[in-house]
Amino acid sequence: MQRPAGEPGPGPAAAERKKKKMKKMKKTAKRLQRSRAEAAMAAAAAEREAAEQAAQEAARRARHLRALSLTSGAERELEELVFGDSVAVEEDELLQRLAGPRRLNAAERRSLQKDSSDSEVENEAKGEFLAKKPAWVDEDDEAEENVDMTHKYRKDFMKSDAETVLTKKKLKRRLEEQFQRAMGGVPAWADLENRKKSKRTARDSDTDEDDDLLCKTGNFITNSDSLPRGILKLSTCLPANQERFANGKLATVQFHPSAQVVMTAGHDRSVSLFQVDGIKNPRIQSIYLESFPIYKACFSADGEQVIATGTHHKMFFVYDMMSGSIIPIQKVRGVEERFLRSFEVSPDGSFMLVTGTSGYLHLLSMKTKELISTMKVNGRCTASAFTPDSSKIYSYSKEGEVFIWDVRSRKCLHKFEDEGSLEGKCIAVSKNNQYVACGSASGVVNLYATDVCLKENHPKPVKAIMNLVTSATCVTFNPTTEILAVASRETDEAVKLVHIPSCTVFSNFPVYRRKQIYLAQSMDFSPRSGFFSVGNNKGKALLFRLKHYSDF
């Protein structure tokens, strides 16, 4: 490029700057070359050092292998004698394994790659073979099988006469619905989804619970004190009188107050004692009262005597179990009754209350069987009950009125009307003196609080139990006041167990659509609620084990 005319050329200062710049660039280039040479030398030194280490390791392993392979002639002969001729082969394999994998040459590597590619093709072919559809399908396998619903065992599951045939799936669904109705819902063991969730939750919380448990002191094993509602855990045992059924109605079934014994008595004129074990229930003893059909029998408070009254007799019998004697009480002086039937024994063992006709109540001494005093209610008395401390008597009249008597003074303390009662039938007082249950001819059983009954003339019941459709003829509390048993002897299977804390009925008793109890005549709980017995019109004392309670 030509410089324009009149423009001055580059001066000496510009030439000097350009020269310095060139020197600086040459120095930088030399420094870069020097650093690259140093890096190459360092890499070469590292490679030489690695090669030396590899050679040293190989030499060390070779020395070890030679030491392992050196054995004396005597040792070699002994090994061959004990282990056989394969010792040498096994040693060679061991030495090869210790020496590491053998390096493959180029031809062997190509052969191995070819084999692996062949195996991949074979695996793909296998996958395609497994994914293929079946060659043919049997239509009979897919067709739903129909079930004849007119069979005598399946008629109950028909919702209409037109359902003469159902598929297996529908029948299965219907059976599940019936089972859930009978059990009051889906049981925990049958609910698979909730079981899986609970297992996962339990696994997640196990560690935390263990840590919390180990941080505390005290008893690790505890039992739940409260009886749960809804489903009552029970099992059916052999009848308590399995070794001797009664001929006819079983009027009384009662557990001994202290021994593991149950008593039965009925219209066949006999009183029998059985040991309760829930398995065989062996018979202990039976007594026969000639021409004396038993209306009611009861243990004394100490369990040493049995008092039995007849259906059409003035007299009654006392069976002394300690001496084995049967004592007839021909007549009680001062008691002018045609028949002596219904009676109650006080919990403290001091008194015997006989229910007479025309509303009379006769209080006798248990020791002498003589009359102490007579009380009278308005109308006819149908049932009576002592309080647990034996200080009061509740008497239930046919007109539906309840009279409360003081035992010591024999005076009426209070009177109240049973709500909605047209005719009184039975009455019971709980063992903790908290509740009074009144059963009427309408089948309604009213549950009252005792403190309210002592104050009001028209108390409101805590709960009106309306699960019976015929007259309530028997009510009884269990010893822990958690269960109230109500029954009617006028229709089959008319027994209900009520969960008192929630005032709800246990849904799994009696068993749904299974005739087992028939006409209930009498009921009782064992001293610690472990067993429950029902005497029926077939002469059997049905026995049930209540699993919530561990003792007899």
PDB file of N, CA, C and O in Angstrom, residues 3 16 47 55 75 85 98 113 125 131 172 194 205 233 255 259 265 320 353 407 436 456 504 518 520-521 549:
ATOM      1  N   ARG A   3       2.048   5.010   0.450  1.00  0.00           N
ATOM      2  CA  ARG A   3       1.758   6.065   1.405  1.00  0.00           C
ATOM      3  C   ARG A   3       1.298   7.282   0.623  1.00  0.00           C
ATOM      4  O   ARG A   3       1.894   7.649  -0.376  1.00  0.00           O
ATOM      5  N   GLU A  16      10.943   1.415  17.678  1.00  0.00           N
ATOM      6  CA  GLU A  16      11.429   0.848  18.951  1.00  0.00           C
ATOM      7  C   GLU A  16      10.329   0.024  19.656  1.00  0.00           C
ATOM      8  O   GLU A  16      10.569  -1.054  20.211  1.00  0.00           O
ATOM      9  N   GLU A  47       5.143 -43.073  33.481  1.00  0.00           N
ATOM     10  CA  GLU A  47       4.952 -44.341  32.789  1.00  0.00           C
ATOM     11  C   GLU A  47       6.053 -45.334  33.164  1.00  0.00           C
ATOM     12  O   GLU A  47       5.776 -46.525  33.375  1.00  0.00           O
ATOM     13  N   ALA A  55       6.148 -54.594  36.986  1.00  0.00           N
ATOM     14  CA  ALA A  55       7.136 -55.666  36.885  1.00  0.00           C
ATOM     15  C   ALA A  55       7.455 -56.244  38.263  1.00  0.00           C
ATOM     16  O   ALA A  55       7.576 -57.468  38.434  1.00  0.00           O
ATOM     17  N   GLU A  75       5.371 -85.476  50.517  1.00  0.00           N
ATOM     18  CA  GLU A  75       4.089 -84.760  50.600  1.00  0.00           C
ATOM     19  C   GLU A  75       3.225 -85.058  49.383  1.00  0.00           C
ATOM     20  O   GLU A  75       2.014 -85.242  49.481  1.00  0.00           O
ATOM     21  N   ASP A  85      -5.596 -88.799  42.358  1.00  0.00           N
ATOM     22  CA  ASP A  85      -4.707 -88.253  41.336  1.00  0.00           C
ATOM     23  C   ASP A  85      -5.096 -86.872  40.874  1.00  0.00           C
ATOM     24  O   ASP A  85      -4.383 -86.252  40.099  1.00  0.00           O
ATOM     25  N   LEU A  98      -5.082 -68.029  41.029  1.00  0.00           N
ATOM     26  CA  LEU A  98      -4.308 -67.035  41.769  1.00  0.00           C
ATOM     27  C   LEU A  98      -3.534 -66.117  40.850  1.00  0.00           C
ATOM     28  O   LEU A  98      -3.304 -64.949  41.147  1.00  0.00           O
ATOM     29  N   GLN A 113     -16.366 -62.665  20.726  1.00  0.00           N
ATOM     30  CA  GLN A 113     -17.331 -61.659  20.282  1.00  0.00           C
ATOM     31  C   GLN A 113     -18.402 -62.284  19.404  1.00  0.00           C
ATOM     32  O   GLN A 113     -19.583 -61.959  19.488  1.00  0.00           O
ATOM     33  N   ALA A 125     -34.754 -64.216  19.932  1.00  0.00           N
ATOM     34  CA  ALA A 125     -35.672 -65.215  19.366  1.00  0.00           C
ATOM     35  C   ALA A 125     -36.524 -65.838  20.464  1.00  0.00           C
ATOM     36  O   ALA A 125     -37.719 -66.072  20.291  1.00  0.00           O
ATOM     37  N   ALA A 131     -43.628 -64.384  23.571  1.00  0.00           N
ATOM     38  CA  ALA A 131     -44.670 -63.377  23.399  1.00  0.00           C
ATOM     39  C   ALA A 131     -45.772 -63.821  22.464  1.00  0.00           C
ATOM     40  O   ALA A 131     -46.766 -63.125  22.289  1.00  0.00           O
ATOM     41  N   LYS A 172     -70.933 -66.291  44.514  1.00  0.00           N
ATOM     42  CA  LYS A 172     -69.848 -65.975  45.426  1.00  0.00           C
ATOM     43  C   LYS A 172     -70.041 -64.602  46.051  1.00  0.00           C
ATOM     44  O   LYS A 172     -69.865 -64.410  47.269  1.00  0.00           O
ATOM     45  N   ASN A 194     -56.476 -53.737  53.806  1.00  0.00           N
ATOM     46  CA  ASN A 194     -56.134 -53.140  55.089  1.00  0.00           C
ATOM     47  C   ASN A 194     -55.054 -53.925  55.808  1.00  0.00           C
ATOM     48  O   ASN A 194     -54.237 -53.358  56.528  1.00  0.00           O
ATOM     49  N   SER A 205     -43.209 -48.551  61.780  1.00  0.00           N
ATOM     50  CA  SER A 205     -43.242 -48.021  63.140  1.00  0.00           C
ATOM     51  C   SER A 205     -42.571 -48.928  64.159  1.00  0.00           C
ATOM     52  O   SER A 205     -42.501 -48.582  65.335  1.00  0.00           O
ATOM     53  N   LYS A 233     -65.717 -61.915  70.877  1.00  0.00           N
ATOM     54  CA  LYS A 233     -64.873 -63.077  70.602  1.00  0.00           C
ATOM     55  C   LYS A 233     -65.295 -64.213  71.521  1.00  0.00           C
ATOM     56  O   LYS A 233     -65.112 -64.151  72.741  1.00  0.00           O
ATOM     57  N   PHE A 255     -73.701 -71.251  87.627  1.00  0.00           N
ATOM     58  CA  PHE A 255     -72.312 -71.551  87.969  1.00  0.00           C
ATOM     59  C   PHE A 255     -72.114 -71.447  89.482  1.00  0.00           C
ATOM     60  O   PHE A 255     -72.734 -70.614  90.149  1.00  0.00           O
ATOM     61  N   ALA A 259     -66.233 -72.480  92.918  1.00  0.00           N
ATOM     62  CA  ALA A 259     -65.597 -73.615  92.243  1.00  0.00           C
ATOM     63  C   ALA A 259     -65.906 -73.598  90.751  1.00  0.00           C
ATOM     64  O   ALA A 259     -66.838 -72.926  90.299  1.00  0.00           O
ATOM     65  N   ALA A 265     -80.728 -78.101  86.534  1.00  0.00           N
ATOM     66  CA  ALA A 265     -81.917 -78.700  87.146  1.00  0.00           C
ATOM     67  C   ALA A 265     -83.088 -78.455  86.217  1.00  0.00           C
ATOM     68  O   ALA A 265     -83.154 -77.422  85.532  1.00  0.00           O
ATOM     69  N   ASP A 320     -77.554 -80.466 100.941  1.00  0.00           N
ATOM     70  CA  ASP A 320     -76.297 -80.106 101.592  1.00  0.00           C
ATOM     71  C   ASP A 320     -75.174 -80.887 100.915  1.00  0.00           C
ATOM     72  O   ASP A 320     -75.035 -82.105 101.107  1.00  0.00           O
ATOM     73  N   LEU A 353     -85.598 -64.848  99.723  1.00  0.00           N
ATOM     74  CA  LEU A 353     -86.827 -64.113  99.437  1.00  0.00           C
ATOM     75  C   LEU A 353     -87.715 -64.973  98.547  1.00  0.00           C
ATOM     76  O   LEU A 353     -87.335 -65.309  97.427  1.00  0.00           O
ATOM     77  N   VAL A 407     -83.999 -53.889 103.433  1.00  0.00           N
ATOM     78  CA  VAL A 407     -84.042 -55.223 104.014  1.00  0.00           C
ATOM     79  C   VAL A 407     -84.093 -55.166 105.537  1.00  0.00           C
ATOM     80  O   VAL A 407     -84.822 -55.955 106.183  1.00  0.00           O
ATOM     81  N   VAL A 436     -80.028 -51.141  86.782  1.00  0.00           N
ATOM     82  CA  VAL A 436     -81.167 -52.023  86.979  1.00  0.00           C
ATOM     83  C   VAL A 436     -81.787 -52.270  85.613  1.00  0.00           C
ATOM     84  O   VAL A 436     -82.028 -51.311  84.855  1.00  0.00           O
ATOM     85  N   GLU A 456     -86.359 -40.527  91.390  1.00  0.00           N
ATOM     86  CA  GLU A 456     -87.452 -40.102  90.514  1.00  0.00           C
ATOM     87  C   GLU A 456     -88.536 -41.167  90.446  1.00  0.00           C
ATOM     88  O   GLU A 456     -88.266 -42.368  90.527  1.00  0.00           O
ATOM     89  N   THR A 504     -74.986 -51.221  72.843  1.00  0.00           N
ATOM     90  CA  THR A 504     -75.221 -51.834  71.536  1.00  0.00           C
ATOM     91  C   THR A 504     -75.187 -53.348  71.677  1.00  0.00           C
ATOM     92  O   THR A 504     -74.571 -53.885  72.602  1.00  0.00           O
ATOM     93  N   TYR A 518     -82.457 -72.615  70.522  1.00  0.00           N
ATOM     94  CA  TYR A 518     -83.882 -72.949  70.632  1.00  0.00           C
ATOM     95  C   TYR A 518     -84.523 -72.042  71.684  1.00  0.00           C
ATOM     96  O   TYR A 518     -84.260 -70.849  71.706  1.00  0.00           O
ATOM     97  N   ALA A 520     -84.721 -70.426  75.112  1.00  0.00           N
ATOM     98  CA  ALA A 520     -83.854 -70.197  76.278  1.00  0.00           C
ATOM     99  C   ALA A 520     -84.702 -70.144  77.544  1.00  0.00           C
ATOM    100  O   ALA A 520     -85.645 -69.363  77.643  1.00  0.00           O
ATOM    101  N   GLN A 521     -84.345 -70.976  78.529  1.00  0.00           N
ATOM    102  CA  GLN A 521     -85.079 -71.030  79.796  1.00  0.00           C
ATOM    103  C   GLN A 521     -84.337 -70.320  80.927  1.00  0.00           C
ATOM    104  O   GLN A 521     -84.950 -69.730  81.805  1.00  0.00           O
ATOM    105  N   TYR A 549     -62.138 -62.679  78.412  1.00  0.00           N
ATOM    106  CA  TYR A 549     -61.855 -62.884  79.829  1.00  0.00           C
ATOM    107  C   TYR A 549     -60.990 -64.133  79.986  1.00  0.00           C
ATOM    108  O   TYR A 549     -61.336 -65.202  79.503  1.00  0.00           O
TER     109      TYR A 549
END
